[in-house]
PDB file of C-alpha atoms and ligand atoms in Angstrom:
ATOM      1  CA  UNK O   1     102.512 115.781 142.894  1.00 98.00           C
ATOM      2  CA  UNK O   2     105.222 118.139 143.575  1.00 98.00           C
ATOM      3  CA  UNK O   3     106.734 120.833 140.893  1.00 98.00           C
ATOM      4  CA  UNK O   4     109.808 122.782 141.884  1.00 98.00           C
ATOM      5  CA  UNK O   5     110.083 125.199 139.077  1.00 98.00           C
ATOM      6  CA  UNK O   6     114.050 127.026 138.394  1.00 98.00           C
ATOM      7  CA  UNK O   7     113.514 130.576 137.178  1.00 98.00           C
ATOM      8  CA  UNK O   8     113.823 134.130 137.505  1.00 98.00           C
ATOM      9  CA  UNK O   9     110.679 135.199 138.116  1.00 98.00           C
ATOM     10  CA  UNK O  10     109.173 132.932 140.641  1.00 98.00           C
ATOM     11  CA  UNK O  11     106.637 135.211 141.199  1.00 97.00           C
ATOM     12  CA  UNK O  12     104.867 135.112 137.901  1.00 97.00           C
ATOM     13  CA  UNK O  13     105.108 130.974 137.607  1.00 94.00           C
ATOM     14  CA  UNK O  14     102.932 131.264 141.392  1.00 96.00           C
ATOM     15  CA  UNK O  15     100.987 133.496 139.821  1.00 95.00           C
ATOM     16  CA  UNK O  16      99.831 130.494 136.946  1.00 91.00           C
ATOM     17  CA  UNK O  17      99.121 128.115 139.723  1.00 93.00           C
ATOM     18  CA  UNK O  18      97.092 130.100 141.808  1.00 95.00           C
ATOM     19  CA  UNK O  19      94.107 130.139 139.430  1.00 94.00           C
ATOM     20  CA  UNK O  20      91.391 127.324 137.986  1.00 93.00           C
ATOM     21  CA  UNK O  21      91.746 123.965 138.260  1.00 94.00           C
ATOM     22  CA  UNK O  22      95.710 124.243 138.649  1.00 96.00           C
ATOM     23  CA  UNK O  23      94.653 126.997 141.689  1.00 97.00           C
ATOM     24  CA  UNK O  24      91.926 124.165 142.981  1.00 96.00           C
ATOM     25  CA  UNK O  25      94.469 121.500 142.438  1.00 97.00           C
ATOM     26  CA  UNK O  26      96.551 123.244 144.664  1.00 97.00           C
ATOM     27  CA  UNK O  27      94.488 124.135 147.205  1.00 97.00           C
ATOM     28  CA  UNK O  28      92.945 120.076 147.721  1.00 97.00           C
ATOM     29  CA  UNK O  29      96.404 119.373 148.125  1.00 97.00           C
ATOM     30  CA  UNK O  30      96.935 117.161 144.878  1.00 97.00           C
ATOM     31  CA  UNK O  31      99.894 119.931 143.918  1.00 98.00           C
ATOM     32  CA  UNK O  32     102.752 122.122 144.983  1.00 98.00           C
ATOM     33  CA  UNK O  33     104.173 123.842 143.329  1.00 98.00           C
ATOM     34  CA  UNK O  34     107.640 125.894 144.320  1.00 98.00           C
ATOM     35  CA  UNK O  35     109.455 128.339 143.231  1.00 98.00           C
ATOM     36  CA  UNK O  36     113.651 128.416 143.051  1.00 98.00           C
ATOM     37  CA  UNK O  37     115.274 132.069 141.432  1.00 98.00           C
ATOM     38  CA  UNK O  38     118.447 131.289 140.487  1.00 98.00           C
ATOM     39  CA  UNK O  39     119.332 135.104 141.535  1.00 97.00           C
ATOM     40  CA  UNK O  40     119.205 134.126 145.023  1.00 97.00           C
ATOM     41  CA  UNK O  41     122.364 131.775 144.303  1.00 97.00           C
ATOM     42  CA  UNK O  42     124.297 134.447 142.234  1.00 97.00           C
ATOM     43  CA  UNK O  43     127.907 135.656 143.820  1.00 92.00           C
ATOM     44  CA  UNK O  44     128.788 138.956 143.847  1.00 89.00           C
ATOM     45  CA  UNK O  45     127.594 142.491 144.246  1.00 86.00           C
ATOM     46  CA  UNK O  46     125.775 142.256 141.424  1.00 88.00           C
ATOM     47  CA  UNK O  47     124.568 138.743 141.285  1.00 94.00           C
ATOM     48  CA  UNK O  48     125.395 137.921 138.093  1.00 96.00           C
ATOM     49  CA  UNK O  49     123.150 134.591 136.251  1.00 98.00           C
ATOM     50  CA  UNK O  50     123.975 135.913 133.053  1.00 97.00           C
ATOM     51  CA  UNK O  51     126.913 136.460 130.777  1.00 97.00           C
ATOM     52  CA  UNK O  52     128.077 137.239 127.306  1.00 97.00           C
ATOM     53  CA  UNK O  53     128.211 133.929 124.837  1.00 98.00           C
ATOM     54  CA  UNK O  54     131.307 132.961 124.031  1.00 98.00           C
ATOM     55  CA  UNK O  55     132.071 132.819 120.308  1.00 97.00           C
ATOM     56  CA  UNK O  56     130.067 136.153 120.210  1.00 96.00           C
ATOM     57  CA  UNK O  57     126.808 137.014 118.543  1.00 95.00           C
ATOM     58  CA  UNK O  58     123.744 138.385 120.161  1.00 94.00           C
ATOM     59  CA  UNK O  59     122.027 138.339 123.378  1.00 96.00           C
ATOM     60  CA  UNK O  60     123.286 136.440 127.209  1.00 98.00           C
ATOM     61  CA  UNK O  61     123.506 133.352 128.253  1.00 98.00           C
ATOM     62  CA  UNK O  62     122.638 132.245 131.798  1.00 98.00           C
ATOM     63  CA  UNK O  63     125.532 130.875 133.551  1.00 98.00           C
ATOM     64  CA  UNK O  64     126.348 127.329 135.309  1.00 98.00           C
ATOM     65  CA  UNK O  65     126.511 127.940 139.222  1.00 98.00           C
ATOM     66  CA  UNK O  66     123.946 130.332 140.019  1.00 98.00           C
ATOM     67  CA  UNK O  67     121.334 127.348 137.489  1.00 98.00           C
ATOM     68  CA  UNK O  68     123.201 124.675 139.880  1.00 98.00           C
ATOM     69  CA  UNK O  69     122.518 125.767 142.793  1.00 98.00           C
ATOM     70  CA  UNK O  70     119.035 126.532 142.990  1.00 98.00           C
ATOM     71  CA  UNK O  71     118.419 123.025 140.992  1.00 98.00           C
ATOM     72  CA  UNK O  72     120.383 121.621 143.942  1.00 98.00           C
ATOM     73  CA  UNK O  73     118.523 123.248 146.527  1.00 98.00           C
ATOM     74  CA  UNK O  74     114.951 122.217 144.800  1.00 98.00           C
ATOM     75  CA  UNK O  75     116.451 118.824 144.664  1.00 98.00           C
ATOM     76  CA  UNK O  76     117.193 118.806 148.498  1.00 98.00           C
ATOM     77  CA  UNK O  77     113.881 119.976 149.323  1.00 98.00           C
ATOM     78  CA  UNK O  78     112.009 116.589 148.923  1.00 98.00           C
ATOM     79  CA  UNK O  79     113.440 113.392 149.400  1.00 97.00           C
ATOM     80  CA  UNK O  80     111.165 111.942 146.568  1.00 97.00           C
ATOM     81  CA  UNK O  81     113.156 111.861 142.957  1.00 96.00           C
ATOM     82  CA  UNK O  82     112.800 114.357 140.611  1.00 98.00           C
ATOM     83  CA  UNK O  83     112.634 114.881 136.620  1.00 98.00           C
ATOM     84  CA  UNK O  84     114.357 117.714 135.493  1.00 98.00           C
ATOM     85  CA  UNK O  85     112.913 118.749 132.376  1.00 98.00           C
ATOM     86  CA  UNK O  86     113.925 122.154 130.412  1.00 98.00           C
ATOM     87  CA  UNK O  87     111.578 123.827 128.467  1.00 98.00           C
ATOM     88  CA  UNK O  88     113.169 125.191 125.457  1.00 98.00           C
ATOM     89  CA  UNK O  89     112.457 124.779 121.807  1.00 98.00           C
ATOM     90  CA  UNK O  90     115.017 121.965 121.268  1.00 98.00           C
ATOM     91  CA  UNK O  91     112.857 120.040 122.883  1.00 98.00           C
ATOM     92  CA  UNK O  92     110.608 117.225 122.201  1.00 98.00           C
ATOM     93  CA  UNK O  93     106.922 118.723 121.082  1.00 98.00           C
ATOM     94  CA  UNK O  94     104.340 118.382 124.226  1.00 98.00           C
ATOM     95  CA  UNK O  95     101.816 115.647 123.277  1.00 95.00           C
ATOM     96  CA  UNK O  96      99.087 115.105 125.439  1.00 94.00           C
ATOM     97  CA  UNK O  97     100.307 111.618 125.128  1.00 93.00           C
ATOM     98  CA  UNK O  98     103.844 113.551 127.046  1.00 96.00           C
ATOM     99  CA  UNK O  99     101.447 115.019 129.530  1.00 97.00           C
ATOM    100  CA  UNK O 100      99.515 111.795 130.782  1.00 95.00           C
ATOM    101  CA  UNK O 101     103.587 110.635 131.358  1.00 97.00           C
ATOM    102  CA  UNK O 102     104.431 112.886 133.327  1.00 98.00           C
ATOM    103  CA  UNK O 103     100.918 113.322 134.655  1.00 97.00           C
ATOM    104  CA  UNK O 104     102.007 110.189 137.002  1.00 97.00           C
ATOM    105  CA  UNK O 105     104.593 110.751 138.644  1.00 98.00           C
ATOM    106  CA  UNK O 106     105.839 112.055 141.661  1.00 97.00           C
ATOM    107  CA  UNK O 107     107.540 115.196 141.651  1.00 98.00           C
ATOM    108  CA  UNK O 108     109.172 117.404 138.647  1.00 98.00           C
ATOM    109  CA  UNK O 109     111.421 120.567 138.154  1.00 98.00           C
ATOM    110  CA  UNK O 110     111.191 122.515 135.569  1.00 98.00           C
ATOM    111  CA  UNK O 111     114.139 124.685 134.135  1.00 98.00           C
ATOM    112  CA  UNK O 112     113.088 127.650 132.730  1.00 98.00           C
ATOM    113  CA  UNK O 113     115.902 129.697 130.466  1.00 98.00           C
ATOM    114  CA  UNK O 114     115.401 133.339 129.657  1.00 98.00           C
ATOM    115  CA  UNK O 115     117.768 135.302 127.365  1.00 97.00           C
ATOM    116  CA  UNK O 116     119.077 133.140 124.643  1.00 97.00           C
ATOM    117  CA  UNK O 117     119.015 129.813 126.769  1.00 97.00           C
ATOM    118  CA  UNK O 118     121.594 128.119 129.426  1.00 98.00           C
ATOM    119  CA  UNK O 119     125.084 126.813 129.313  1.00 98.00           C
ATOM    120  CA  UNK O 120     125.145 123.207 127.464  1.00 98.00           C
ATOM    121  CA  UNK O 121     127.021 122.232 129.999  1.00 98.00           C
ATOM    122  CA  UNK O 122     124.467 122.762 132.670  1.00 98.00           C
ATOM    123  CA  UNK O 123     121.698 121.065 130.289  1.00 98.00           C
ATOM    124  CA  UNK O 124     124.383 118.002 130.004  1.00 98.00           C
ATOM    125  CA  UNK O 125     125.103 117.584 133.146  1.00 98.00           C
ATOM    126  CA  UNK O 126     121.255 118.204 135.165  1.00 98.00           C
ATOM    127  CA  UNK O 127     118.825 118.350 132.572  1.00 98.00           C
ATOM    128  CA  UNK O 128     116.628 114.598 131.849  1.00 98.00           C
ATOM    129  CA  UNK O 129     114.881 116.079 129.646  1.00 98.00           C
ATOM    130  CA  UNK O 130     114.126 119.383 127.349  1.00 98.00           C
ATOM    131  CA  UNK O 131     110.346 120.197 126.029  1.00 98.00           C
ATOM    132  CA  UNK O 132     109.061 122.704 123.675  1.00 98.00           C
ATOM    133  CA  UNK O 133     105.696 123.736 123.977  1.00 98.00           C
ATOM    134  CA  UNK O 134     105.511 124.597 120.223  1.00 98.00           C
ATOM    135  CA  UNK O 135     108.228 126.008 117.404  1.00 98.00           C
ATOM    136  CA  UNK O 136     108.180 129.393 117.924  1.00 98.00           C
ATOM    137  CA  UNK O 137     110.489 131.774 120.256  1.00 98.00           C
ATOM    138  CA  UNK O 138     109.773 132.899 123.541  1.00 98.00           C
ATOM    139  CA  UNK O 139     111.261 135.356 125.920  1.00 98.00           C
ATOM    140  CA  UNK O 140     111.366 132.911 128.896  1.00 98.00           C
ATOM    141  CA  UNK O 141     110.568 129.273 129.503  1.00 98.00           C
ATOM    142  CA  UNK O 142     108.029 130.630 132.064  1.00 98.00           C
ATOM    143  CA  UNK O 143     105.255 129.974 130.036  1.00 98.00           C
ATOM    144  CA  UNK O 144     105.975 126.923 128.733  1.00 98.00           C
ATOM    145  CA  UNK O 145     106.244 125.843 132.443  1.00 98.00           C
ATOM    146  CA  UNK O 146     102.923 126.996 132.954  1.00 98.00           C
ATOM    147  CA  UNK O 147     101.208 125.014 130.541  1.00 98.00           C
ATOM    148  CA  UNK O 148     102.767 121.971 131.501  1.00 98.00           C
ATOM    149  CA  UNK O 149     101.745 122.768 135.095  1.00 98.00           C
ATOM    150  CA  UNK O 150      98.427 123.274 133.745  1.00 97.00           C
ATOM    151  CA  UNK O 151      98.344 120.083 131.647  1.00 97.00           C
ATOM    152  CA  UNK O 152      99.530 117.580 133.996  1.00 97.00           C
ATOM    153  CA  UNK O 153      97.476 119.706 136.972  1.00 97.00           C
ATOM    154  CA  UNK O 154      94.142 118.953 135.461  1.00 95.00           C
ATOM    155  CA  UNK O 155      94.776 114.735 135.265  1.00 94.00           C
ATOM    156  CA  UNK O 156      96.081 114.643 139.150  1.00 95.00           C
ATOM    157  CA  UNK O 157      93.116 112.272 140.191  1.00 93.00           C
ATOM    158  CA  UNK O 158      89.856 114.485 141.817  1.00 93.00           C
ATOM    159  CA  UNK O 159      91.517 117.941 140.165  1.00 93.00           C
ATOM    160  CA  UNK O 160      88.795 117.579 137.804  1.00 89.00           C
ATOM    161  CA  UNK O 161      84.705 117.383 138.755  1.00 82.00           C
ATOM    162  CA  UNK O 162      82.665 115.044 136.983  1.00 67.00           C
ATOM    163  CA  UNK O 163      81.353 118.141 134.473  1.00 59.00           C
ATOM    164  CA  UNK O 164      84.777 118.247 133.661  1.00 66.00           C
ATOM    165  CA  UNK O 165      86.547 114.825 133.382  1.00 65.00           C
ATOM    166  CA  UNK O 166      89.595 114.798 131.151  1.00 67.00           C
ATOM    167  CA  UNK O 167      87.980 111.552 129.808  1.00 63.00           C
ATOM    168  CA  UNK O 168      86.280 113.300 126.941  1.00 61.00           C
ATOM    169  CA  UNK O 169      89.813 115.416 126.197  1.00 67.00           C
ATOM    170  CA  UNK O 170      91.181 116.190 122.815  1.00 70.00           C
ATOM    171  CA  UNK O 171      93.811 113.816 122.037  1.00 76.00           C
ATOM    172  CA  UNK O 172      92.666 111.721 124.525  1.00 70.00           C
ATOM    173  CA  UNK O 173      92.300 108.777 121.395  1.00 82.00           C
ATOM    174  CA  UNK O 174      95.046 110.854 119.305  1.00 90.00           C
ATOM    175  CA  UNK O 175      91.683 112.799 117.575  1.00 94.00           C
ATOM    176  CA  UNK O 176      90.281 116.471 117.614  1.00 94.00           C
ATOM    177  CA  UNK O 177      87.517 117.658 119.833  1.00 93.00           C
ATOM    178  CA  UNK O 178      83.676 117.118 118.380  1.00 95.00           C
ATOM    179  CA  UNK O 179      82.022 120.449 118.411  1.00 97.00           C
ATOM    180  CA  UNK O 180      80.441 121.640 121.893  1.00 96.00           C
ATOM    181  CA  UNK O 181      76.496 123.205 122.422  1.00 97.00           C
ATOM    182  CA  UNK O 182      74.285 124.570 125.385  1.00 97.00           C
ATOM    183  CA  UNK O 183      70.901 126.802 125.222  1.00 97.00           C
ATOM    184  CA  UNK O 184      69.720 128.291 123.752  1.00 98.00           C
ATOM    185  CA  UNK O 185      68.731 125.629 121.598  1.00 98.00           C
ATOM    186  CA  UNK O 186      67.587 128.089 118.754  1.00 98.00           C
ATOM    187  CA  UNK O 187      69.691 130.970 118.194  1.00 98.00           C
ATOM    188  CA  UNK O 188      70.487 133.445 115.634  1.00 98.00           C
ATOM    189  CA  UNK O 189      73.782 132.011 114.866  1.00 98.00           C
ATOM    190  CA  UNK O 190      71.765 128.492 114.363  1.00 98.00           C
ATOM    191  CA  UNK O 191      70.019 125.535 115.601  1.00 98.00           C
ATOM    192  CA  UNK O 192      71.879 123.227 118.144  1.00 98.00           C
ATOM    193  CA  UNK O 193      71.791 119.819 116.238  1.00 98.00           C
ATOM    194  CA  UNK O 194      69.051 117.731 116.576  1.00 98.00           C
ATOM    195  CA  UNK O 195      70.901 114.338 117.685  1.00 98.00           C
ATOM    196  CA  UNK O 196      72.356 116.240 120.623  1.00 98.00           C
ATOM    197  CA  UNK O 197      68.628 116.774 121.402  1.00 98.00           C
ATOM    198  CA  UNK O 198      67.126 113.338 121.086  1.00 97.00           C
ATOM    199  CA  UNK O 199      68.855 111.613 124.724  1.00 97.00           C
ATOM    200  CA  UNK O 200      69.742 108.881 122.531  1.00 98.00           C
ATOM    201  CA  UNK O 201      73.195 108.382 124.384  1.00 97.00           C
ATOM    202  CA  UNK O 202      74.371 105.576 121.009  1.00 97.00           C
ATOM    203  CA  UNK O 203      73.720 108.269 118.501  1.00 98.00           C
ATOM    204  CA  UNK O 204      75.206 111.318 120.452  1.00 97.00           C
ATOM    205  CA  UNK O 205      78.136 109.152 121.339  1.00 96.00           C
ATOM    206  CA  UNK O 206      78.115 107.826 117.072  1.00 96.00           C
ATOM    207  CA  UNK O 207      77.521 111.451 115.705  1.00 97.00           C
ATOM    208  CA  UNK O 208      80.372 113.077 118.282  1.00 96.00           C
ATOM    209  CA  UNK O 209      82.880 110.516 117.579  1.00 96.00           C
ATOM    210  CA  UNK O 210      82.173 111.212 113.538  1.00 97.00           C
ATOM    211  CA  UNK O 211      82.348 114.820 114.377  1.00 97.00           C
ATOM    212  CA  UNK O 212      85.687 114.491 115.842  1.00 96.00           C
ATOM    213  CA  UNK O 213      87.282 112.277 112.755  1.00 96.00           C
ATOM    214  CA  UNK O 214      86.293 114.436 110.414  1.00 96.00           C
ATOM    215  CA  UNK O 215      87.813 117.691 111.666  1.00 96.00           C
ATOM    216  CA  UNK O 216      90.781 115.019 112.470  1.00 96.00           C
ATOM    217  CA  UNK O 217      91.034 114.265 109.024  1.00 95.00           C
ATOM    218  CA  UNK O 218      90.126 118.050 107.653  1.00 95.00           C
ATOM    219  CA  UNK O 219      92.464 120.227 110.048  1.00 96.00           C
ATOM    220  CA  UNK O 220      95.052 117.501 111.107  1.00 95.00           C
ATOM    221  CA  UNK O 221      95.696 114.605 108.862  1.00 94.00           C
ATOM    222  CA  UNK O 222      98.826 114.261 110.395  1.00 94.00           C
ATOM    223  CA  UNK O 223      97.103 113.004 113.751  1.00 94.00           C
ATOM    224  CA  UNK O 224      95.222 110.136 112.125  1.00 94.00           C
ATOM    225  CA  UNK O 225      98.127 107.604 111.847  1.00 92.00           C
ATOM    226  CA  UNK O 226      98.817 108.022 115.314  1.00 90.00           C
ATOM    227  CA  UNK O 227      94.650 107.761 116.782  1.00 92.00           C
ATOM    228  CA  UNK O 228      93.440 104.665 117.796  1.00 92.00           C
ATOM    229  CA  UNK O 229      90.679 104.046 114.997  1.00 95.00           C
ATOM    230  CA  UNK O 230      88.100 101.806 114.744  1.00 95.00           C
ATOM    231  CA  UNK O 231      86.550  99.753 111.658  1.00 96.00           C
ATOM    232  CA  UNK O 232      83.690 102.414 111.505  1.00 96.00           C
ATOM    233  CA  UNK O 233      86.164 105.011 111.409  1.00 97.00           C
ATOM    234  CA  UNK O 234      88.093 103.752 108.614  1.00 96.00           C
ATOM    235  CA  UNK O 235      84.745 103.514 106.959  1.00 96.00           C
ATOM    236  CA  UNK O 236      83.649 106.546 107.143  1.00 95.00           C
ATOM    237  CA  UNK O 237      87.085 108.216 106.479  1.00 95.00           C
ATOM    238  CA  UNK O 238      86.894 105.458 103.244  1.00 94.00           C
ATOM    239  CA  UNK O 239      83.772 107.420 102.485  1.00 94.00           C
ATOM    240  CA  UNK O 240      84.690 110.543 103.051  1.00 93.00           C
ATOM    241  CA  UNK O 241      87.872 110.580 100.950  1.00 91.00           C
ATOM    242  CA  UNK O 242      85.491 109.144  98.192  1.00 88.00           C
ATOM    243  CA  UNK O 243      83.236 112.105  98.195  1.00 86.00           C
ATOM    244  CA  UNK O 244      85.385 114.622  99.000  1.00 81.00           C
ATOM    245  CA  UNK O 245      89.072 113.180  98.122  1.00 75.00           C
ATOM    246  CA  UNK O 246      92.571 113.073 100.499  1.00 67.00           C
ATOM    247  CA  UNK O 247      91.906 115.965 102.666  1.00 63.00           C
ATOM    248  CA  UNK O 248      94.114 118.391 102.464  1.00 56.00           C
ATOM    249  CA  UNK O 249      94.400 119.641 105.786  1.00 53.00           C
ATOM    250  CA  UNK O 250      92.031 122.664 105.163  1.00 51.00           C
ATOM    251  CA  UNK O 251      89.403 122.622 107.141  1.00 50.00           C
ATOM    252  CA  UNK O 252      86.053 125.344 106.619  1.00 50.00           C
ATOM    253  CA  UNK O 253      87.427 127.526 108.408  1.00 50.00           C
ATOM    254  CA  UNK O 254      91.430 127.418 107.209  1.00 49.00           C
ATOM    255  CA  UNK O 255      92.957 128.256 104.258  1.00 51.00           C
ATOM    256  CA  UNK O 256      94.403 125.155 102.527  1.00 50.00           C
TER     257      UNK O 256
HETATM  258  C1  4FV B   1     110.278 127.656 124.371  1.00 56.71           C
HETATM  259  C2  4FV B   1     109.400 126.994 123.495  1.00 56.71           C
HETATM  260  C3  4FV B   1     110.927 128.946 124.116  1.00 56.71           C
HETATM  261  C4  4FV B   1     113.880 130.355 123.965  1.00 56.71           C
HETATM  262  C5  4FV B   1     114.862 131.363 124.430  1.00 56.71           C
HETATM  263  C6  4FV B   1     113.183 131.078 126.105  1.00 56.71           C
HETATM  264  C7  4FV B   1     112.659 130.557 124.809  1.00 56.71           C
HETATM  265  C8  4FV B   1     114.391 131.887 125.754  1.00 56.71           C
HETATM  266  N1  4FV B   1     110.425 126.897 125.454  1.00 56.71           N
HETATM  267  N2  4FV B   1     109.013 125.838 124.122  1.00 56.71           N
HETATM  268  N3  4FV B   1     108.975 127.383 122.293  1.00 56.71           N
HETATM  269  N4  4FV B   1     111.899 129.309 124.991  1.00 56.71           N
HETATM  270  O1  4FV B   1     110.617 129.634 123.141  1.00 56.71           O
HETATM  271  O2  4FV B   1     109.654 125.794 125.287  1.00 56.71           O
HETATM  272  O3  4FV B   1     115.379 131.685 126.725  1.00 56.71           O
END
């Protein structure tokens, strides 16, 4: 997979990749990842990418051509098509769901904005696609790029060892992750539990999957309509709203 990423600070988006399993992705060949700074396209003494908004109000807005031409130039660089997807919090939320997408394909660039975002125009006209990582405001779509290196780095087939297979993911049914133990077995802070003890592979595999429901249906409800559940899980989520009544989102450790 190839990901040509547009933004200011190529530097710090190398930086992302060059560590982990994106780092070890990179170096067995499964991903590249390139920079493009638009700065290197800007005319002028000063190299302008950024300008006042029109219709006033706060802040800069980066500008058409100097945006254009470095998506042009990442284009040009590989024959093989490209996505261009802007990270920005207009976007559609990243779903792991999203990620296994784009996980697939062939090559991506990412546009990252800084100040308060791009011309429309550019988006219009370039853009396939815009992504936000979450609702909250950033000071550069850097970051967002890096986690959805990071997300679609770790499914490129043989990123991953064994120990860590993506199979076993969060949101890899649409549920929450079971809880997670290693030694010591006895410890101050508590006991590992005793099923995860007993090498009975049916009841670890039973207990983890009712594990991961029921934070599902304490910390995020919302997931549940979405997850792929089976008659046992309705069951027990039957049972559970007996005893305990419609969740209400807060878990032990959050406040209602
Ligand atoms: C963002 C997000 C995000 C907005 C203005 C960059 C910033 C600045 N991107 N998910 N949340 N972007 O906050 O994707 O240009």
């Amino acid at each position: 997979m190839r990901i040509d990423v547009v933004t200011l600070f190529p530097e710090f988006v190398a930086q992302c990749a060059a560590f982990g399993v994106v780092g070890r992705a990179v170096e067995r060949g499964l991903l590249a990842v390139h920079g493009w700074n638009p700065r290197d396209y800007a005319e002028g003494n000063y190299r302008r990418v950024d300008d006042r908004p029109f219709g006033g109000g706060p802040g800069m807005v980066m500008m058409i051509e100097p945006l254009r031409a470095a998506l042009r130039a990442a284009r040009a660089a590989d024959p093989a098509p490209a996505r261009a997807i802007y990270l920005s919090p207009q976007g559609a939320p990243l779903t792991q769901a999203r990620v296994r997408e784009l996980a697939g394909r062939e090559r991506l660039i990412l546009l990252c904005g800084r100040y308060e975002g791009i011309d429309e125009r550019l988006i219009a006209a370039e853009v396939d696609e815009e992504i936000s990582i979450g609702d909250y405001v950033l000071s550069g779509g850097e970051l967002p790029a890096a986690v959805l290196i990071d997300a679609v780095a770790r499914l490129q087939e043989g990123a991953l060892n064994d120990a860590e297979s993506a199979s076993q993911d969060s949101f890899e049914d649409g549920l929450l992750d079971c809880p997670h133990y290693t030694r010591p077995v006895v410890h101050e802070l508590g006991r590992v539990p005793e099923v995860l003890l007993s090498g009975n592979h049916a009841a670890i595999a039973r207990w983890r999957r009712a594990q991961a429901l029921r934070r599902t249906w304490q910390r995020r409800p919302d997931l549940l309509a979405k997850a792929a559940l089976t008659p046992a899980d309705r069951a027990l989520l039957d049972a559970w709203r007996e005893e305990d009544g419609p969740a209400d989102g807060g878990g032990p450790d959050r406040p209602a």
